[in-house]
């Protein structure tokens, strides 16, 4: 499954890797002019496929969104496929008179299916460390504070572990029930390995998980196994099928980063052990938009 932002709308489509037939699954377009789709959680979590997937509910019926009020404060929630906005912030308990102005941002659906967002003091252009709120279910009035973090951003790991994330830092990701993981993970390959690209987006790697104490933010997975031949093409969004035998990824013909050159995006598959990539000729709902991403293998 891939996501693509086209003209202010999120489009989700699924591609059959055998035939290349692409079918539209869902489209999300805000019905109100003051509501916009919001990808801040993905941006602050390194924009990888795992983070992109958290912009949509598990059943793909909702996409995170934000409403900015005339005073500049932010309200978060989601839109459904009709474009209707559910305002979670509006249901928060009212503060005391003359309380500090607060704003909500960075909405996401966590690996546990709950809705998360950052609730923080509104302080001009400077973000303050937030309280992270959690909503289980779809009743906005049920949202409650779940954690406070000391960094300006946050990440939610499987199943519902909330961790502070410094500005510009990549998250440390791990599968549910695992203590080992890695930074800059694009997809999990079973329970012992992960997929990633290098900093120039020219190679796909399979690398073993490590304990967090044995890795750091500078790790790119480049000590792992190269899965494709050396290339000057751009490659991004590698993800594995549920059996962890095949890897799919997107590519384009020049050396720009992650699909921003405007050239056609192409879909490839390669064995999870490495080999010669096979191009999947996509027909139907094509891979368009400024930077599509593979976000799941259904």
PDB file of C-alpha atoms in Angstrom:
ATOM      1  CA  UNK A   1       0.000   0.000   0.000  1.00  0.00           C
ATOM      2  CA  UNK A   2       1.267   3.475  -0.773  1.00  0.00           C
ATOM      3  CA  UNK A   3       0.260   6.983   0.238  1.00  0.00           C
ATOM      4  CA  UNK A   4       0.536  10.098  -1.893  1.00  0.00           C
ATOM      5  CA  UNK A   5      -0.334  13.730  -1.213  1.00  0.00           C
ATOM      6  CA  UNK A   6      -1.997  15.165  -4.311  1.00  0.00           C
ATOM      7  CA  UNK A   7      -3.419  18.672  -4.442  1.00  0.00           C
ATOM      8  CA  UNK A   8      -4.234  18.840  -0.730  1.00  0.00           C
ATOM      9  CA  UNK A   9      -5.693  15.309  -0.600  1.00  0.00           C
ATOM     10  CA  UNK A  10      -4.209  12.108   0.764  1.00  0.00           C
ATOM     11  CA  UNK A  11      -4.691   9.173  -1.563  1.00  0.00           C
ATOM     12  CA  UNK A  12      -4.124   5.584  -0.474  1.00  0.00           C
ATOM     13  CA  UNK A  13      -3.796   2.848  -3.058  1.00  0.00           C
ATOM     14  CA  UNK A  14      -2.765  -0.789  -3.126  1.00  0.00           C
ATOM     15  CA  UNK A  15      -0.658  -2.391  -5.866  1.00  0.00           C
ATOM     16  CA  UNK A  16      -0.774  -6.085  -6.730  1.00  0.00           C
ATOM     17  CA  UNK A  17       2.955  -6.932  -7.029  1.00  0.00           C
ATOM     18  CA  UNK A  18       2.155  -9.774  -9.420  1.00  0.00           C
ATOM     19  CA  UNK A  19       0.128  -7.834 -11.999  1.00  0.00           C
ATOM     20  CA  UNK A  20       1.033  -4.212 -11.226  1.00  0.00           C
ATOM     21  CA  UNK A  21      -2.659  -3.288 -11.005  1.00  0.00           C
ATOM     22  CA  UNK A  22      -3.120  -0.342  -8.633  1.00  0.00           C
ATOM     23  CA  UNK A  23      -6.477   0.258  -6.945  1.00  0.00           C
ATOM     24  CA  UNK A  24      -7.576   3.301  -4.950  1.00  0.00           C
ATOM     25  CA  UNK A  25      -8.415   2.376  -1.346  1.00  0.00           C
ATOM     26  CA  UNK A  26      -9.276   5.742   0.151  1.00  0.00           C
ATOM     27  CA  UNK A  27      -9.073   9.486  -0.437  1.00  0.00           C
ATOM     28  CA  UNK A  28      -9.090  12.169   2.272  1.00  0.00           C
ATOM     29  CA  UNK A  29      -9.909  15.810   1.462  1.00  0.00           C
ATOM     30  CA  UNK A  30     -10.897  18.293   4.215  1.00  0.00           C
ATOM     31  CA  UNK A  31     -14.408  19.665   3.750  1.00  0.00           C
ATOM     32  CA  UNK A  32     -13.637  22.889   5.687  1.00  0.00           C
ATOM     33  CA  UNK A  33     -11.252  25.595   4.495  1.00  0.00           C
ATOM     34  CA  UNK A  34      -9.667  26.036   7.944  1.00  0.00           C
ATOM     35  CA  UNK A  35      -8.779  22.341   8.249  1.00  0.00           C
ATOM     36  CA  UNK A  36      -5.703  20.841   6.632  1.00  0.00           C
ATOM     37  CA  UNK A  37      -4.158  17.416   6.523  1.00  0.00           C
ATOM     38  CA  UNK A  38      -1.261  17.211   8.939  1.00  0.00           C
ATOM     39  CA  UNK A  39       1.972  15.243   8.554  1.00  0.00           C
ATOM     40  CA  UNK A  40       3.958  16.857  11.372  1.00  0.00           C
ATOM     41  CA  UNK A  41       4.248  13.591  13.313  1.00  0.00           C
ATOM     42  CA  UNK A  42       5.780  11.903  10.260  1.00  0.00           C
ATOM     43  CA  UNK A  43       8.127  14.838   9.638  1.00  0.00           C
ATOM     44  CA  UNK A  44       9.460  14.838  13.190  1.00  0.00           C
ATOM     45  CA  UNK A  45       9.845  11.027  13.068  1.00  0.00           C
ATOM     46  CA  UNK A  46      12.194  11.098  10.054  1.00  0.00           C
ATOM     47  CA  UNK A  47       9.447  10.847   7.384  1.00  0.00           C
ATOM     48  CA  UNK A  48       9.879   7.090   7.004  1.00  0.00           C
ATOM     49  CA  UNK A  49       7.179   4.585   6.004  1.00  0.00           C
ATOM     50  CA  UNK A  50       6.492   3.611   9.625  1.00  0.00           C
ATOM     51  CA  UNK A  51       5.825   7.229  10.577  1.00  0.00           C
ATOM     52  CA  UNK A  52       3.744   7.821   7.428  1.00  0.00           C
ATOM     53  CA  UNK A  53       1.544   4.857   8.317  1.00  0.00           C
ATOM     54  CA  UNK A  54       0.662   6.545  11.629  1.00  0.00           C
ATOM     55  CA  UNK A  55      -1.087   9.362   9.765  1.00  0.00           C
ATOM     56  CA  UNK A  56      -3.992   6.962   9.117  1.00  0.00           C
ATOM     57  CA  UNK A  57      -6.148   4.810  11.368  1.00  0.00           C
ATOM     58  CA  UNK A  58      -5.611   1.054  11.254  1.00  0.00           C
ATOM     59  CA  UNK A  59      -8.850   0.550   9.299  1.00  0.00           C
ATOM     60  CA  UNK A  60      -7.942   3.365   6.867  1.00  0.00           C
ATOM     61  CA  UNK A  61     -11.159   5.288   7.536  1.00  0.00           C
ATOM     62  CA  UNK A  62      -9.523   8.337   9.177  1.00  0.00           C
ATOM     63  CA  UNK A  63      -6.557  10.618   8.472  1.00  0.00           C
ATOM     64  CA  UNK A  64      -5.017  13.010  11.007  1.00  0.00           C
ATOM     65  CA  UNK A  65      -5.779  16.701  10.486  1.00  0.00           C
ATOM     66  CA  UNK A  66      -5.422  20.091  12.161  1.00  0.00           C
ATOM     67  CA  UNK A  67      -7.525  23.237  12.452  1.00  0.00           C
ATOM     68  CA  UNK A  68      -5.757  26.556  13.100  1.00  0.00           C
ATOM     69  CA  UNK A  69      -7.901  29.138  14.894  1.00  0.00           C
ATOM     70  CA  UNK A  70      -7.748  32.896  14.164  1.00  0.00           C
ATOM     71  CA  UNK A  71      -5.580  33.429  17.275  1.00  0.00           C
ATOM     72  CA  UNK A  72      -3.013  30.971  15.896  1.00  0.00           C
ATOM     73  CA  UNK A  73      -3.671  28.127  18.329  1.00  0.00           C
ATOM     74  CA  UNK A  74      -4.021  24.647  16.918  1.00  0.00           C
ATOM     75  CA  UNK A  75      -6.779  22.083  17.241  1.00  0.00           C
ATOM     76  CA  UNK A  76      -6.097  18.482  16.247  1.00  0.00           C
ATOM     77  CA  UNK A  77      -8.304  15.612  15.210  1.00  0.00           C
ATOM     78  CA  UNK A  78      -9.024  13.619  12.095  1.00  0.00           C
ATOM     79  CA  UNK A  79     -11.120  13.688   8.954  1.00  0.00           C
ATOM     80  CA  UNK A  80     -13.089  10.755   7.655  1.00  0.00           C
ATOM     81  CA  UNK A  81     -13.425   9.808   4.012  1.00  0.00           C
ATOM     82  CA  UNK A  82     -16.220  12.354   3.572  1.00  0.00           C
ATOM     83  CA  UNK A  83     -13.857  15.118   4.734  1.00  0.00           C
ATOM     84  CA  UNK A  84     -15.718  15.812   7.995  1.00  0.00           C
ATOM     85  CA  UNK A  85     -13.388  16.986  10.787  1.00  0.00           C
ATOM     86  CA  UNK A  86     -13.624  15.588  14.329  1.00  0.00           C
ATOM     87  CA  UNK A  87     -12.118  18.179  16.665  1.00  0.00           C
ATOM     88  CA  UNK A  88     -10.486  16.370  19.597  1.00  0.00           C
ATOM     89  CA  UNK A  89      -9.018  19.550  21.103  1.00  0.00           C
ATOM     90  CA  UNK A  90     -12.462  21.157  21.415  1.00  0.00           C
ATOM     91  CA  UNK A  91     -13.508  18.388  23.821  1.00  0.00           C
ATOM     92  CA  UNK A  92     -10.597  18.960  26.235  1.00  0.00           C
ATOM     93  CA  UNK A  93     -11.546  20.205  29.717  1.00  0.00           C
ATOM     94  CA  UNK A  94     -11.519  24.016  29.885  1.00  0.00           C
ATOM     95  CA  UNK A  95      -8.615  25.600  31.748  1.00  0.00           C
ATOM     96  CA  UNK A  96      -8.905  28.097  34.576  1.00  0.00           C
ATOM     97  CA  UNK A  97      -9.451  31.773  33.846  1.00  0.00           C
ATOM     98  CA  UNK A  98      -6.239  33.506  32.739  1.00  0.00           C
ATOM     99  CA  UNK A  99      -4.521  30.131  32.254  1.00  0.00           C
ATOM    100  CA  UNK A 100      -1.629  29.984  29.804  1.00  0.00           C
ATOM    101  CA  UNK A 101      -2.646  29.587  26.188  1.00  0.00           C
ATOM    102  CA  UNK A 102      -2.056  26.067  24.916  1.00  0.00           C
ATOM    103  CA  UNK A 103      -2.000  24.552  21.472  1.00  0.00           C
ATOM    104  CA  UNK A 104      -2.180  21.005  20.130  1.00  0.00           C
ATOM    105  CA  UNK A 105      -0.092  19.587  17.301  1.00  0.00           C
ATOM    106  CA  UNK A 106       1.569  16.463  15.882  1.00  0.00           C
ATOM    107  CA  UNK A 107      -1.452  14.128  15.775  1.00  0.00           C
ATOM    108  CA  UNK A 108      -0.908  10.449  14.996  1.00  0.00           C
ATOM    109  CA  UNK A 109      -2.501   7.032  15.297  1.00  0.00           C
ATOM    110  CA  UNK A 110      -0.187   4.844  17.387  1.00  0.00           C
ATOM    111  CA  UNK A 111       0.732   1.201  16.797  1.00  0.00           C
ATOM    112  CA  UNK A 112      -1.936   0.328  19.369  1.00  0.00           C
ATOM    113  CA  UNK A 113      -4.626   2.053  17.274  1.00  0.00           C
ATOM    114  CA  UNK A 114      -5.132   4.931  19.725  1.00  0.00           C
ATOM    115  CA  UNK A 115      -5.017   8.602  18.690  1.00  0.00           C
ATOM    116  CA  UNK A 116      -2.087  10.645  20.100  1.00  0.00           C
ATOM    117  CA  UNK A 117      -1.128  14.307  20.016  1.00  0.00           C
ATOM    118  CA  UNK A 118       1.157  16.862  21.676  1.00  0.00           C
ATOM    119  CA  UNK A 119      -0.466  19.382  24.043  1.00  0.00           C
ATOM    120  CA  UNK A 120       1.891  22.225  24.868  1.00  0.00           C
ATOM    121  CA  UNK A 121       2.083  25.890  25.923  1.00  0.00           C
ATOM    122  CA  UNK A 122       1.776  28.257  22.973  1.00  0.00           C
ATOM    123  CA  UNK A 123       4.970  30.284  22.948  1.00  0.00           C
ATOM    124  CA  UNK A 124       5.333  31.988  19.595  1.00  0.00           C
ATOM    125  CA  UNK A 125       7.706  30.250  17.208  1.00  0.00           C
ATOM    126  CA  UNK A 126       9.331  28.150  19.930  1.00  0.00           C
ATOM    127  CA  UNK A 127       7.957  24.737  20.762  1.00  0.00           C
ATOM    128  CA  UNK A 128       7.849  23.774  24.434  1.00  0.00           C
ATOM    129  CA  UNK A 129       8.127  20.166  25.693  1.00  0.00           C
ATOM    130  CA  UNK A 130       4.577  18.800  25.564  1.00  0.00           C
ATOM    131  CA  UNK A 131       2.260  16.556  27.467  1.00  0.00           C
ATOM    132  CA  UNK A 132       1.306  13.706  25.150  1.00  0.00           C
ATOM    133  CA  UNK A 133      -2.405  12.937  25.171  1.00  0.00           C
ATOM    134  CA  UNK A 134      -3.999   9.646  24.164  1.00  0.00           C
ATOM    135  CA  UNK A 135      -7.507   8.855  22.962  1.00  0.00           C
ATOM    136  CA  UNK A 136      -8.653   5.252  22.791  1.00  0.00           C
ATOM    137  CA  UNK A 137     -11.759   4.951  20.631  1.00  0.00           C
ATOM    138  CA  UNK A 138     -13.490   7.763  18.765  1.00  0.00           C
ATOM    139  CA  UNK A 139     -15.122   9.868  21.497  1.00  0.00           C
ATOM    140  CA  UNK A 140     -13.039  13.088  21.736  1.00  0.00           C
ATOM    141  CA  UNK A 141     -14.123  13.614  25.345  1.00  0.00           C
ATOM    142  CA  UNK A 142     -12.236  10.451  26.333  1.00  0.00           C
ATOM    143  CA  UNK A 143      -8.793  11.928  25.523  1.00  0.00           C
ATOM    144  CA  UNK A 144      -6.489  11.998  28.536  1.00  0.00           C
ATOM    145  CA  UNK A 145      -2.891  12.928  29.280  1.00  0.00           C
ATOM    146  CA  UNK A 146      -0.717   9.833  28.896  1.00  0.00           C
ATOM    147  CA  UNK A 147       2.844  11.116  29.440  1.00  0.00           C
ATOM    148  CA  UNK A 148       5.058  14.180  29.681  1.00  0.00           C
ATOM    149  CA  UNK A 149       8.307  14.316  27.741  1.00  0.00           C
ATOM    150  CA  UNK A 150      11.394  16.506  28.129  1.00  0.00           C
ATOM    151  CA  UNK A 151      12.042  16.955  24.394  1.00  0.00           C
ATOM    152  CA  UNK A 152      10.094  19.092  21.905  1.00  0.00           C
ATOM    153  CA  UNK A 153       8.859  16.106  19.869  1.00  0.00           C
ATOM    154  CA  UNK A 154       7.617  12.637  20.688  1.00  0.00           C
ATOM    155  CA  UNK A 155       7.397   9.171  19.178  1.00  0.00           C
ATOM    156  CA  UNK A 156       5.092   6.243  19.960  1.00  0.00           C
ATOM    157  CA  UNK A 157       6.669   2.804  19.799  1.00  0.00           C
ATOM    158  CA  UNK A 158       4.907  -0.541  19.752  1.00  0.00           C
ATOM    159  CA  UNK A 159       2.650  -1.150  21.422  1.00  0.00           C
ATOM    160  CA  UNK A 160       2.142   2.209  23.190  1.00  0.00           C
ATOM    161  CA  UNK A 161       5.493   3.384  24.537  1.00  0.00           C
ATOM    162  CA  UNK A 162       5.815   7.187  24.434  1.00  0.00           C
ATOM    163  CA  UNK A 163       9.329   8.638  24.179  1.00  0.00           C
ATOM    164  CA  UNK A 164      10.589  12.194  23.856  1.00  0.00           C
ATOM    165  CA  UNK A 165      12.341  13.000  20.583  1.00  0.00           C
ATOM    166  CA  UNK A 166      14.750  15.890  20.122  1.00  0.00           C
ATOM    167  CA  UNK A 167      14.336  18.272  17.189  1.00  0.00           C
ATOM    168  CA  UNK A 168      15.974  16.792  14.099  1.00  0.00           C
ATOM    169  CA  UNK A 169      16.541  13.386  15.716  1.00  0.00           C
ATOM    170  CA  UNK A 170      15.501  10.067  14.223  1.00  0.00           C
ATOM    171  CA  UNK A 171      13.430   7.759  16.442  1.00  0.00           C
ATOM    172  CA  UNK A 172      14.660   4.427  17.769  1.00  0.00           C
ATOM    173  CA  UNK A 173      12.128   1.882  16.483  1.00  0.00           C
ATOM    174  CA  UNK A 174      11.534  -1.692  17.618  1.00  0.00           C
ATOM    175  CA  UNK A 175       8.899  -4.338  16.857  1.00  0.00           C
ATOM    176  CA  UNK A 176       6.225  -5.051  19.460  1.00  0.00           C
ATOM    177  CA  UNK A 177       7.566  -7.192  22.280  1.00  0.00           C
ATOM    178  CA  UNK A 178      11.208  -6.610  21.316  1.00  0.00           C
ATOM    179  CA  UNK A 179      13.893  -4.772  23.273  1.00  0.00           C
ATOM    180  CA  UNK A 180      16.174  -4.479  20.235  1.00  0.00           C
ATOM    181  CA  UNK A 181      15.678  -2.105  17.310  1.00  0.00           C
ATOM    182  CA  UNK A 182      17.437   0.581  15.290  1.00  0.00           C
ATOM    183  CA  UNK A 183      17.390   4.186  14.161  1.00  0.00           C
ATOM    184  CA  UNK A 184      16.052   5.130  10.700  1.00  0.00           C
ATOM    185  CA  UNK A 185      14.040   1.953  10.234  1.00  0.00           C
ATOM    186  CA  UNK A 186      11.857   1.934   7.117  1.00  0.00           C
ATOM    187  CA  UNK A 187      10.416  -1.515   7.727  1.00  0.00           C
ATOM    188  CA  UNK A 188      10.789  -4.574   9.947  1.00  0.00           C
ATOM    189  CA  UNK A 189      12.101  -7.787   8.360  1.00  0.00           C
ATOM    190  CA  UNK A 190      10.827 -10.426  10.757  1.00  0.00           C
ATOM    191  CA  UNK A 191      11.778  -9.971  14.420  1.00  0.00           C
ATOM    192  CA  UNK A 192      15.551  -9.834  14.048  1.00  0.00           C
ATOM    193  CA  UNK A 193      16.319  -7.506  11.143  1.00  0.00           C
ATOM    194  CA  UNK A 194      15.202  -4.231   9.614  1.00  0.00           C
ATOM    195  CA  UNK A 195      15.276  -2.381   6.284  1.00  0.00           C
ATOM    196  CA  UNK A 196      16.815   1.016   5.636  1.00  0.00           C
ATOM    197  CA  UNK A 197      18.524   3.147   3.017  1.00  0.00           C
ATOM    198  CA  UNK A 198      21.820   5.025   3.170  1.00  0.00           C
ATOM    199  CA  UNK A 199      21.984   8.788   3.683  1.00  0.00           C
ATOM    200  CA  UNK A 200      22.106   9.403  -0.077  1.00  0.00           C
ATOM    201  CA  UNK A 201      19.126   7.140  -0.858  1.00  0.00           C
ATOM    202  CA  UNK A 202      21.079   4.982  -3.320  1.00  0.00           C
ATOM    203  CA  UNK A 203      21.106   1.593  -1.562  1.00  0.00           C
ATOM    204  CA  UNK A 204      18.683  -0.662   0.319  1.00  0.00           C
ATOM    205  CA  UNK A 205      20.081  -2.534   3.329  1.00  0.00           C
ATOM    206  CA  UNK A 206      19.017  -5.435   5.526  1.00  0.00           C
ATOM    207  CA  UNK A 207      20.612  -5.079   8.954  1.00  0.00           C
ATOM    208  CA  UNK A 208      20.370  -6.879  12.319  1.00  0.00           C
ATOM    209  CA  UNK A 209      18.658  -5.259  15.283  1.00  0.00           C
ATOM    210  CA  UNK A 210      20.786  -4.064  18.184  1.00  0.00           C
ATOM    211  CA  UNK A 211      20.173  -3.069  21.768  1.00  0.00           C
ATOM    212  CA  UNK A 212      19.631   0.691  22.026  1.00  0.00           C
ATOM    213  CA  UNK A 213      22.755   1.059  24.184  1.00  0.00           C
ATOM    214  CA  UNK A 214      24.836  -0.393  21.326  1.00  0.00           C
ATOM    215  CA  UNK A 215      23.700   2.080  18.664  1.00  0.00           C
ATOM    216  CA  UNK A 216      23.338   5.834  18.200  1.00  0.00           C
ATOM    217  CA  UNK A 217      21.802   8.485  15.982  1.00  0.00           C
ATOM    218  CA  UNK A 218      24.656   8.250  13.467  1.00  0.00           C
ATOM    219  CA  UNK A 219      23.864   4.627  12.577  1.00  0.00           C
ATOM    220  CA  UNK A 220      22.406   4.206   9.087  1.00  0.00           C
ATOM    221  CA  UNK A 221      22.290   0.420   8.800  1.00  0.00           C
ATOM    222  CA  UNK A 222      25.099   0.501   6.262  1.00  0.00           C
ATOM    223  CA  UNK A 223      26.958  -2.263   8.113  1.00  0.00           C
ATOM    224  CA  UNK A 224      24.236  -4.636   6.945  1.00  0.00           C
ATOM    225  CA  UNK A 225      23.678  -6.560   3.701  1.00  0.00           C
ATOM    226  CA  UNK A 226      23.178  -4.701   0.425  1.00  0.00           C
ATOM    227  CA  UNK A 227      19.996  -5.919  -1.240  1.00  0.00           C
ATOM    228  CA  UNK A 228      20.366  -4.304  -4.682  1.00  0.00           C
ATOM    229  CA  UNK A 229      23.262  -3.599  -7.080  1.00  0.00           C
ATOM    230  CA  UNK A 230      25.146  -0.328  -6.770  1.00  0.00           C
ATOM    231  CA  UNK A 231      23.149   2.410  -8.515  1.00  0.00           C
ATOM    232  CA  UNK A 232      22.908   6.147  -9.017  1.00  0.00           C
ATOM    233  CA  UNK A 233      19.120   5.898  -8.930  1.00  0.00           C
ATOM    234  CA  UNK A 234      17.236   7.234  -5.930  1.00  0.00           C
ATOM    235  CA  UNK A 235      15.619   4.507  -3.814  1.00  0.00           C
ATOM    236  CA  UNK A 236      13.313   4.906  -0.823  1.00  0.00           C
ATOM    237  CA  UNK A 237      10.497   3.358   1.269  1.00  0.00           C
ATOM    238  CA  UNK A 238      11.699  -0.257   1.359  1.00  0.00           C
ATOM    239  CA  UNK A 239       9.169  -2.490   3.129  1.00  0.00           C
ATOM    240  CA  UNK A 240       8.872  -6.275   3.473  1.00  0.00           C
ATOM    241  CA  UNK A 241       5.965  -8.604   2.807  1.00  0.00           C
ATOM    242  CA  UNK A 242       4.417 -10.387   5.830  1.00  0.00           C
ATOM    243  CA  UNK A 243       6.481 -13.528   5.178  1.00  0.00           C
ATOM    244  CA  UNK A 244       9.712 -11.461   5.158  1.00  0.00           C
ATOM    245  CA  UNK A 245      10.782 -13.021   1.852  1.00  0.00           C
ATOM    246  CA  UNK A 246      10.304 -10.079  -0.545  1.00  0.00           C
ATOM    247  CA  UNK A 247      11.126  -6.375  -0.281  1.00  0.00           C
ATOM    248  CA  UNK A 248       9.363  -3.657  -2.261  1.00  0.00           C
ATOM    249  CA  UNK A 249      10.757  -0.166  -2.737  1.00  0.00           C
ATOM    250  CA  UNK A 250      10.237   2.966  -4.830  1.00  0.00           C
ATOM    251  CA  UNK A 251      12.835   4.417  -7.176  1.00  0.00           C
ATOM    252  CA  UNK A 252      13.367   7.087  -9.795  1.00  0.00           C
ATOM    253  CA  UNK A 253      15.995   7.472 -12.450  1.00  0.00           C
ATOM    254  CA  UNK A 254      18.029  10.459 -11.228  1.00  0.00           C
ATOM    255  CA  UNK A 255      19.986  11.092  -8.060  1.00  0.00           C
ATOM    256  CA  UNK A 256      17.671  13.469  -6.206  1.00  0.00           C
ATOM    257  CA  UNK A 257      16.262  12.568  -2.803  1.00  0.00           C
ATOM    258  CA  UNK A 258      13.142  10.516  -2.150  1.00  0.00           C
ATOM    259  CA  UNK A 259      11.009  11.305  -5.151  1.00  0.00           C
ATOM    260  CA  UNK A 260      11.144  15.096  -5.257  1.00  0.00           C
ATOM    261  CA  UNK A 261      12.549  15.603  -8.756  1.00  0.00           C
ATOM    262  CA  UNK A 262       9.209  15.346 -10.566  1.00  0.00           C
ATOM    263  CA  UNK A 263      10.336  12.316 -12.587  1.00  0.00           C
ATOM    264  CA  UNK A 264       8.092   9.227 -12.727  1.00  0.00           C
ATOM    265  CA  UNK A 265       8.272   6.993  -9.654  1.00  0.00           C
ATOM    266  CA  UNK A 266       8.732   3.287 -10.241  1.00  0.00           C
ATOM    267  CA  UNK A 267       7.966   0.280  -8.037  1.00  0.00           C
ATOM    268  CA  UNK A 268      10.471  -2.558  -7.653  1.00  0.00           C
ATOM    269  CA  UNK A 269      10.658  -5.812  -5.725  1.00  0.00           C
ATOM    270  CA  UNK A 270      13.746  -7.797  -4.723  1.00  0.00           C
ATOM    271  CA  UNK A 271      14.266 -10.967  -2.640  1.00  0.00           C
ATOM    272  CA  UNK A 272      14.859 -10.217   1.041  1.00  0.00           C
ATOM    273  CA  UNK A 273      18.224 -11.968   0.668  1.00  0.00           C
ATOM    274  CA  UNK A 274      19.239  -9.571  -2.131  1.00  0.00           C
ATOM    275  CA  UNK A 275      19.439  -9.825  -5.908  1.00  0.00           C
ATOM    276  CA  UNK A 276      18.399  -8.096  -9.114  1.00  0.00           C
ATOM    277  CA  UNK A 277      15.360  -5.821  -8.643  1.00  0.00           C
ATOM    278  CA  UNK A 278      12.233  -6.577 -10.656  1.00  0.00           C
ATOM    279  CA  UNK A 279      10.274  -3.552 -11.901  1.00  0.00           C
ATOM    280  CA  UNK A 280       6.527  -3.793 -11.358  1.00  0.00           C
ATOM    281  CA  UNK A 281       4.760  -1.908 -14.200  1.00  0.00           C
ATOM    282  CA  UNK A 282       2.029  -0.055 -12.307  1.00  0.00           C
ATOM    283  CA  UNK A 283      -1.307   0.545 -14.031  1.00  0.00           C
ATOM    284  CA  UNK A 284      -4.448   2.175 -12.691  1.00  0.00           C
ATOM    285  CA  UNK A 285      -3.982   4.487  -9.698  1.00  0.00           C
ATOM    286  CA  UNK A 286      -0.441   5.585 -10.536  1.00  0.00           C
ATOM    287  CA  UNK A 287       2.360   6.575  -8.173  1.00  0.00           C
ATOM    288  CA  UNK A 288       2.008  10.331  -8.487  1.00  0.00           C
ATOM    289  CA  UNK A 289       2.380  13.287  -6.146  1.00  0.00           C
ATOM    290  CA  UNK A 290       5.482  15.050  -4.845  1.00  0.00           C
ATOM    291  CA  UNK A 291       6.787  12.137  -2.765  1.00  0.00           C
ATOM    292  CA  UNK A 292       4.751   8.930  -2.512  1.00  0.00           C
ATOM    293  CA  UNK A 293       5.687   6.376   0.138  1.00  0.00           C
ATOM    294  CA  UNK A 294       5.090   2.674   0.610  1.00  0.00           C
ATOM    295  CA  UNK A 295       3.555   2.430   4.067  1.00  0.00           C
ATOM    296  CA  UNK A 296       2.282  -1.141   4.453  1.00  0.00           C
ATOM    297  CA  UNK A 297       2.127  -4.565   2.830  1.00  0.00           C
ATOM    298  CA  UNK A 298      -1.447  -5.826   3.114  1.00  0.00           C
TER     299      UNK A 298
END
